[in-house]
Coordinates of N, CA and C in Angstrom, one line a residue:
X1 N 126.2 137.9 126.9 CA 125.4 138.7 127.7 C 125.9 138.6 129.2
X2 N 126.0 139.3 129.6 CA 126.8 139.9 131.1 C 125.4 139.5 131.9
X3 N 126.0 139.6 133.3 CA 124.3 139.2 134.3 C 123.9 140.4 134.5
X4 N 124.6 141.7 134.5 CA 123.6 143.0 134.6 C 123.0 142.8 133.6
X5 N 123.3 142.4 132.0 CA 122.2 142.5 131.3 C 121.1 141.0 131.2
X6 N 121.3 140.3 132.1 CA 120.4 139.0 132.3 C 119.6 140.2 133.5
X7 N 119.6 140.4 134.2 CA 118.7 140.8 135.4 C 117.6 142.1 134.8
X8 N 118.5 142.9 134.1 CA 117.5 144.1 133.2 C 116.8 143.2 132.0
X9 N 117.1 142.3 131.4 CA 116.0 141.5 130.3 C 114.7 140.9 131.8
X10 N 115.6 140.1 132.9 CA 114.6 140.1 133.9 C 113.1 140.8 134.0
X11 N 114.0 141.9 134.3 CA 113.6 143.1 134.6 C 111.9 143.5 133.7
X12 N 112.2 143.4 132.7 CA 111.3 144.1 131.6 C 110.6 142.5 131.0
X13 N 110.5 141.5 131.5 CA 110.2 140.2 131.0 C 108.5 140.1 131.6
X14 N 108.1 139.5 130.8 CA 106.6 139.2 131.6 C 106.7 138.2 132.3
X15 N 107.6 137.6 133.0 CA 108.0 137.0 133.9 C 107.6 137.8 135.4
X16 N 108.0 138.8 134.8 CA 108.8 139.7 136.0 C 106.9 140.4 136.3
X17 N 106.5 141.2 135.5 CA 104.7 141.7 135.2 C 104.4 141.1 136.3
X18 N 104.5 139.7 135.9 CA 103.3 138.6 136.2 C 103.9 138.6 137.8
X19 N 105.2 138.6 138.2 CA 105.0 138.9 139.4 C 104.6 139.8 140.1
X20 N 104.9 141.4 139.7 CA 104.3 141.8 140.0 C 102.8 142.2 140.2
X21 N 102.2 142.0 139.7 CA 100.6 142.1 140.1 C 100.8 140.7 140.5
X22 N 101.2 139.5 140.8 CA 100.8 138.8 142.5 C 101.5 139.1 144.1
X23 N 102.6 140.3 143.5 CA 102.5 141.1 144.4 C 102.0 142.2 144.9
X24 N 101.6 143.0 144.0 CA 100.4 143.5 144.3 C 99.1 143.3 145.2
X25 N 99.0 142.3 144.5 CA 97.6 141.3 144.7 C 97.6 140.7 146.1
X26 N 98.7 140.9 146.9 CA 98.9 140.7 148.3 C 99.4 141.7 149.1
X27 N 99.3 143.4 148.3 CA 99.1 144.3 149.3 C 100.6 144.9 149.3
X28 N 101.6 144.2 148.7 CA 103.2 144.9 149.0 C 103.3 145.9 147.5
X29 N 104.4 146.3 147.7 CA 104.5 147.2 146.6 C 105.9 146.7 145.4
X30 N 106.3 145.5 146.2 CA 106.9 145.0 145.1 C 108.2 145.6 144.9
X31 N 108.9 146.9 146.0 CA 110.0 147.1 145.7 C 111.3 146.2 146.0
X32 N 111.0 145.3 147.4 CA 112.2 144.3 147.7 C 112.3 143.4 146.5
X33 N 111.5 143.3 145.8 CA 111.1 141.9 144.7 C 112.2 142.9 143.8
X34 N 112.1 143.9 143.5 CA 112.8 144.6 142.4 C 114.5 144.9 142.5
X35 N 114.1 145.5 143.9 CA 115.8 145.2 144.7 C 116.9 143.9 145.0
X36 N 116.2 142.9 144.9 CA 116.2 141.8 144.8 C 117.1 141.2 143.3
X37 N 116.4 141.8 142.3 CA 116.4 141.4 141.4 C 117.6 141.9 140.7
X38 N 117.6 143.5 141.0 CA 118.8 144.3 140.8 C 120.2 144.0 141.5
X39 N 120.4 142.9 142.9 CA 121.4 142.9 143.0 C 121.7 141.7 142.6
X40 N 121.4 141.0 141.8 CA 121.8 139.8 141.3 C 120.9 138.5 141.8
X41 N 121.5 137.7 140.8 CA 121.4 136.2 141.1 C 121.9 135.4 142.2
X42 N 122.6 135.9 143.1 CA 123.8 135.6 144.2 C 123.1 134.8 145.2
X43 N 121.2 134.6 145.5 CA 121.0 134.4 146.2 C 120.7 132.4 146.2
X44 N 121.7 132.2 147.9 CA 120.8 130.2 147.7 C 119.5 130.3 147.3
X45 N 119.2 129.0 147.0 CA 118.1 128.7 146.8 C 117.1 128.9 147.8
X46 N 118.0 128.5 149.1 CA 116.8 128.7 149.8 C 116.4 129.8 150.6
X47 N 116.8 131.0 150.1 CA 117.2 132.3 150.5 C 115.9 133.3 149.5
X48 N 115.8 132.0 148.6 CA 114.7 132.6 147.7 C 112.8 132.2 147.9
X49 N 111.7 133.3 148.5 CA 110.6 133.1 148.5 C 109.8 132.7 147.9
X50 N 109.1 131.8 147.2 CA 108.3 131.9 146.3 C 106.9 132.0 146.6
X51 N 105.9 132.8 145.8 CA 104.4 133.1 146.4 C 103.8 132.6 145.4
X52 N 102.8 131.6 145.4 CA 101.9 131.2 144.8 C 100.9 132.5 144.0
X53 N 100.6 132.5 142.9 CA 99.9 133.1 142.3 C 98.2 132.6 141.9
X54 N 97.5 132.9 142.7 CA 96.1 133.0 143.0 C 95.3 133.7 141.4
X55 N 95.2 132.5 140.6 CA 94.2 132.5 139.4 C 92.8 132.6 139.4
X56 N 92.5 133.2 139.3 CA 91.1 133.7 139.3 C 89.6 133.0 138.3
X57 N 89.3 132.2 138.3 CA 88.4 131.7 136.9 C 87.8 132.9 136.5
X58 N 87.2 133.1 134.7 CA 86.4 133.9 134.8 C 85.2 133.6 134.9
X59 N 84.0 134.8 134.8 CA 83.2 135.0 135.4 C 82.3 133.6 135.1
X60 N 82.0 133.3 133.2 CA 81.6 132.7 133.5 C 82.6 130.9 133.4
X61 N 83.4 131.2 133.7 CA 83.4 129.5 134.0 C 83.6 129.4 135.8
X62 N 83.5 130.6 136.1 CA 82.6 130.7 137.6 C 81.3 130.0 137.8
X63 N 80.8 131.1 136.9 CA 79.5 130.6 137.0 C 78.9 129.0 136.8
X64 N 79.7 128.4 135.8 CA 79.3 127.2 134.8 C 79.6 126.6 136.4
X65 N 80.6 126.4 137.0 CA 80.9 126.1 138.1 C 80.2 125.9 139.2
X66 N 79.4 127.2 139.3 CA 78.9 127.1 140.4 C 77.3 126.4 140.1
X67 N 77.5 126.2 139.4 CA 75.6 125.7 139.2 C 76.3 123.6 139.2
X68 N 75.7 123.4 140.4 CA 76.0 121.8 140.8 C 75.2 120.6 140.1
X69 N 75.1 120.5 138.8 CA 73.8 120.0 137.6 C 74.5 118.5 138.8
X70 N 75.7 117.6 138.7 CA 75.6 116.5 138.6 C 75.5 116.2 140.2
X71 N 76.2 117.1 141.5 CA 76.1 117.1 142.4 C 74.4 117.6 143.1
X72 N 74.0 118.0 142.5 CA 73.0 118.9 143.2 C 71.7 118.5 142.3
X73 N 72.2 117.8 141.8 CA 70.3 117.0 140.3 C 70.1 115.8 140.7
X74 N 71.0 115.3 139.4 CA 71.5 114.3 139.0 C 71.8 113.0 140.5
X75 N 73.0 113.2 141.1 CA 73.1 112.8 142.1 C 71.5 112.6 143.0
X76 N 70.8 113.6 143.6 CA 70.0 113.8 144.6 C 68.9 112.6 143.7
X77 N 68.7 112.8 142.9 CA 67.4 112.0 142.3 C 67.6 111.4 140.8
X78 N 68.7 110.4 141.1 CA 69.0 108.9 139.6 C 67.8 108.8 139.4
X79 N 66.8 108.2 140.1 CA 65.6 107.2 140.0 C 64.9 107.6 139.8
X80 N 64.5 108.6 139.8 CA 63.4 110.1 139.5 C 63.6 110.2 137.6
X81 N 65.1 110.7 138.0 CA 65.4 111.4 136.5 C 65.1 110.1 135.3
X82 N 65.6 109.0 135.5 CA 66.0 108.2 134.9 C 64.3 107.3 134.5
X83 N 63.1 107.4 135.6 CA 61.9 107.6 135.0 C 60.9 108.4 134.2
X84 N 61.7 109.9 134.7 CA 61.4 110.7 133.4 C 62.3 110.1 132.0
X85 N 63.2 110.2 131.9 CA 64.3 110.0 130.6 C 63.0 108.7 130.1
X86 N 62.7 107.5 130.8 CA 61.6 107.0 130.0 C 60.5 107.1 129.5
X87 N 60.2 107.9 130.4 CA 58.4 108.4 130.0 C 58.7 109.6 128.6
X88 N 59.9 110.3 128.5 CA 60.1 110.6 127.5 C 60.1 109.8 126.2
X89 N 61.0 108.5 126.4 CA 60.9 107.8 125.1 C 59.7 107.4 124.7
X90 N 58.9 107.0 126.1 CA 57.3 106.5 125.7 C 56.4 107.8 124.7
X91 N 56.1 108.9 125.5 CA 55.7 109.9 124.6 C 56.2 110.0 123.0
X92 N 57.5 109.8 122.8 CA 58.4 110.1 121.9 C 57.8 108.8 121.0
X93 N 57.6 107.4 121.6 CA 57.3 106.3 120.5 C 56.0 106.7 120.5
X94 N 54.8 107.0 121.5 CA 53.5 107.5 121.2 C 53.4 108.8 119.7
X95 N 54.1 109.5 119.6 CA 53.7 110.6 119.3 C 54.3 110.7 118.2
X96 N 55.3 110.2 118.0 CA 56.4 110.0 116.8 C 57.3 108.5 116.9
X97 N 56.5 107.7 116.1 CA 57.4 106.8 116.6 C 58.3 106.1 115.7
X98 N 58.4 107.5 114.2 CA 59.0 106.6 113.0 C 60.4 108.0 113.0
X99 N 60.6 108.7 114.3 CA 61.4 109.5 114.6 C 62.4 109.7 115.3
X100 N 63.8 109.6 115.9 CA 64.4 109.6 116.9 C 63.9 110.5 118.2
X101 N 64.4 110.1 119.2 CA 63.8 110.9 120.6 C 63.9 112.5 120.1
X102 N 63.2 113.1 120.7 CA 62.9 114.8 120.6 C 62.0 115.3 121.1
X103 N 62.4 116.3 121.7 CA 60.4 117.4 121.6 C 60.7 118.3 121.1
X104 N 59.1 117.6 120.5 CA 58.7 118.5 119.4 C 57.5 119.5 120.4
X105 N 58.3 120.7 120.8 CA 57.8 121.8 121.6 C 56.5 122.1 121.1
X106 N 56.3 122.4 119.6 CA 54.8 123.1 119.2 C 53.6 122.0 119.1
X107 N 54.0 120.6 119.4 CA 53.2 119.4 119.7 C 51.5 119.9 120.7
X108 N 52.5 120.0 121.9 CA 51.6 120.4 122.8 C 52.4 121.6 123.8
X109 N 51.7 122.7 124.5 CA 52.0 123.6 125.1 C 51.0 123.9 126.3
X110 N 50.4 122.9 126.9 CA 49.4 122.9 128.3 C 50.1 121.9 129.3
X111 N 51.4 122.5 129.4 CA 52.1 121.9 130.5 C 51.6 121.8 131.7
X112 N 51.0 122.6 132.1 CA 50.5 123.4 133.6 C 49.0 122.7 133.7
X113 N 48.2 122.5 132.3 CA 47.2 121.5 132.9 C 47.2 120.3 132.9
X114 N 48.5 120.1 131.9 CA 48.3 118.4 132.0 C 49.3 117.8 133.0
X115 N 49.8 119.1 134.0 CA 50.8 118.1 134.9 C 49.6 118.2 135.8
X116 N 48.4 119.1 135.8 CA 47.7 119.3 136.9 C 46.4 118.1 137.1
X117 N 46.5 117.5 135.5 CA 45.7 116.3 135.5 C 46.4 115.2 135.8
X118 N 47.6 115.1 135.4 CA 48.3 113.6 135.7 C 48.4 113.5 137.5
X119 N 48.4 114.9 138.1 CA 48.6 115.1 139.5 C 47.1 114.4 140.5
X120 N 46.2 115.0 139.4 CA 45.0 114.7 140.1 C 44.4 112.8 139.5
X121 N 44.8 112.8 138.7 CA 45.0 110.9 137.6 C 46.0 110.2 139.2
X122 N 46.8 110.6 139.5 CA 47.8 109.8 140.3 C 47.1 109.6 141.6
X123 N 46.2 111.0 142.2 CA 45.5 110.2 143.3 C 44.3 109.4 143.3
X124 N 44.0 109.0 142.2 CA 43.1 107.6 142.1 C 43.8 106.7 141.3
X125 N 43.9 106.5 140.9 CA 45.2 105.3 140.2 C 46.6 106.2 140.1
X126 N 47.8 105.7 140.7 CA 49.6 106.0 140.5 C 49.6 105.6 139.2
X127 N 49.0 104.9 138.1 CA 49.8 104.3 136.9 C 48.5 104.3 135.7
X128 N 49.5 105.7 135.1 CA 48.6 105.9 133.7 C 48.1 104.5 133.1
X129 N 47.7 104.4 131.6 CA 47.0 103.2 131.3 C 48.6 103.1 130.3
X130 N 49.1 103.6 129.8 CA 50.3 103.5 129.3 C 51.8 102.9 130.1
X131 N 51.3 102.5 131.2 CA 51.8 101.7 132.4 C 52.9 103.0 133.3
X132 N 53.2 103.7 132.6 CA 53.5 105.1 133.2 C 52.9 105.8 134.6
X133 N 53.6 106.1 135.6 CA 53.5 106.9 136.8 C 52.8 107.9 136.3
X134 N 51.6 108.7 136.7 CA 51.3 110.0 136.8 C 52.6 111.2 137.2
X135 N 52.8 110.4 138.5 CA 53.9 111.6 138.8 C 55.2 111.3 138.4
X136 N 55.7 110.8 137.4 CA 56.6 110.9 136.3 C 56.4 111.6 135.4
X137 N 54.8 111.4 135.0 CA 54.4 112.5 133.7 C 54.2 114.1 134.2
X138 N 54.2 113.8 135.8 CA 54.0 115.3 136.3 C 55.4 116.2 136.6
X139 N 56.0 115.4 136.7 CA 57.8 115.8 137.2 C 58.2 116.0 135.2
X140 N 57.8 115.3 134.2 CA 58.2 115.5 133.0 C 57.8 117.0 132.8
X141 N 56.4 117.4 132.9 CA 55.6 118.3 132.6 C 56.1 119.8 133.6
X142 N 56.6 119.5 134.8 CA 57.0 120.5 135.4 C 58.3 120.8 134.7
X143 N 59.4 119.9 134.0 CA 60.3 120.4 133.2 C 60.5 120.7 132.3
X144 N 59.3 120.8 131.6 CA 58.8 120.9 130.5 C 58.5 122.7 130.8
X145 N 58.2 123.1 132.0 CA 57.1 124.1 132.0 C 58.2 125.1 131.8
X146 N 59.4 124.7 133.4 CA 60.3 125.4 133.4 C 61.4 126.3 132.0
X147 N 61.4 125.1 131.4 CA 62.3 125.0 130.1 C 61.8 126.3 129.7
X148 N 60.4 125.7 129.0 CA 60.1 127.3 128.2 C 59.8 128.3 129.2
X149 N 59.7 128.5 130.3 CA 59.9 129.9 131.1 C 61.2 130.2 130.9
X150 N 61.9 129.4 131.1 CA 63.7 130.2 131.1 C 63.8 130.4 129.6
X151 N 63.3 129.7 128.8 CA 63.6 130.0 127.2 C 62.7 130.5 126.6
X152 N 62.2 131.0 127.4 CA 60.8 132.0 126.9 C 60.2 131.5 125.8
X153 N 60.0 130.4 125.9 CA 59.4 129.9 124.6 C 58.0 129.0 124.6
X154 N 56.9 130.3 125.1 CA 55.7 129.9 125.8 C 54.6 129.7 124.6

């Protein structure tokens, strides 16, 4: 194979595509790149440009992205979360205790008044009789509420 026909395989290679739409993609039309290519390989190395190609994520591992669970939760409130994560196991040995951890969603479904009782339980005693925070069981219960609103599963 001769280099006219190395520069025409070039030419038609998805090598070649893929440059162009990142040239594109910065507004030129890509003919010096072509002209370039047509007069050979002759050029130094350092006579040669290279342009980074700007990968785009898709939409959703955009998205998955942009929602900050461990920076923006997790992070902001260990000591919060990590009281609910128990007051779950406690419910869970209360309620089922010959079961592994779970909710069982059709158990109970008065999220909204029993966070509204543990809220009003907290300002006369902070600590259920189950040695539990009220407002642990109210922060459980507000995530509880959410869940089935986003999962419509009211």
């Amino acid at each position: 194979m001769n280099t006219r026909e190395k520069q025409l395989e070039m030419l038609e290679s998805e090598e070649h595509e893929r440059r162009l739409r990142t040239i594109a993609q910065n507004g030129n039309s890509g003919l010096n790149y072509e002209q370039d290519m047509l007069s050979g390989f002759n050029k130094s190395i350092n006579d040669i440009k290279v342009e980074a190609e700007v990968i785009k994520p898709t939409d959703k591992a955009a998205e998955r992205k942009a929602t900050p669970v461990f920076s923006g939760v997790l992070k902001y409130f260990p000591n919060a979360l990590k009281e609910v994560a128990k007051c779950s196991q406690a419910g869970n040995d209360q309620h089922h205790p010959d079961k592994p951890l779970h909710w069982d969603m059709d158990k109970s479904k008065d999220e909204y008044d029993a966070l509204t009782r543990h809220l009003i339980d907290h300002t006369i005693n902070p600590i259920d009789d189950d040695g539990v925070l009220h407002l642990t069981k109210v922060a459980w219960r507000a995530l509880a509420g959410l869940e089935r609103h986003l999962t419509n599963k009211l």
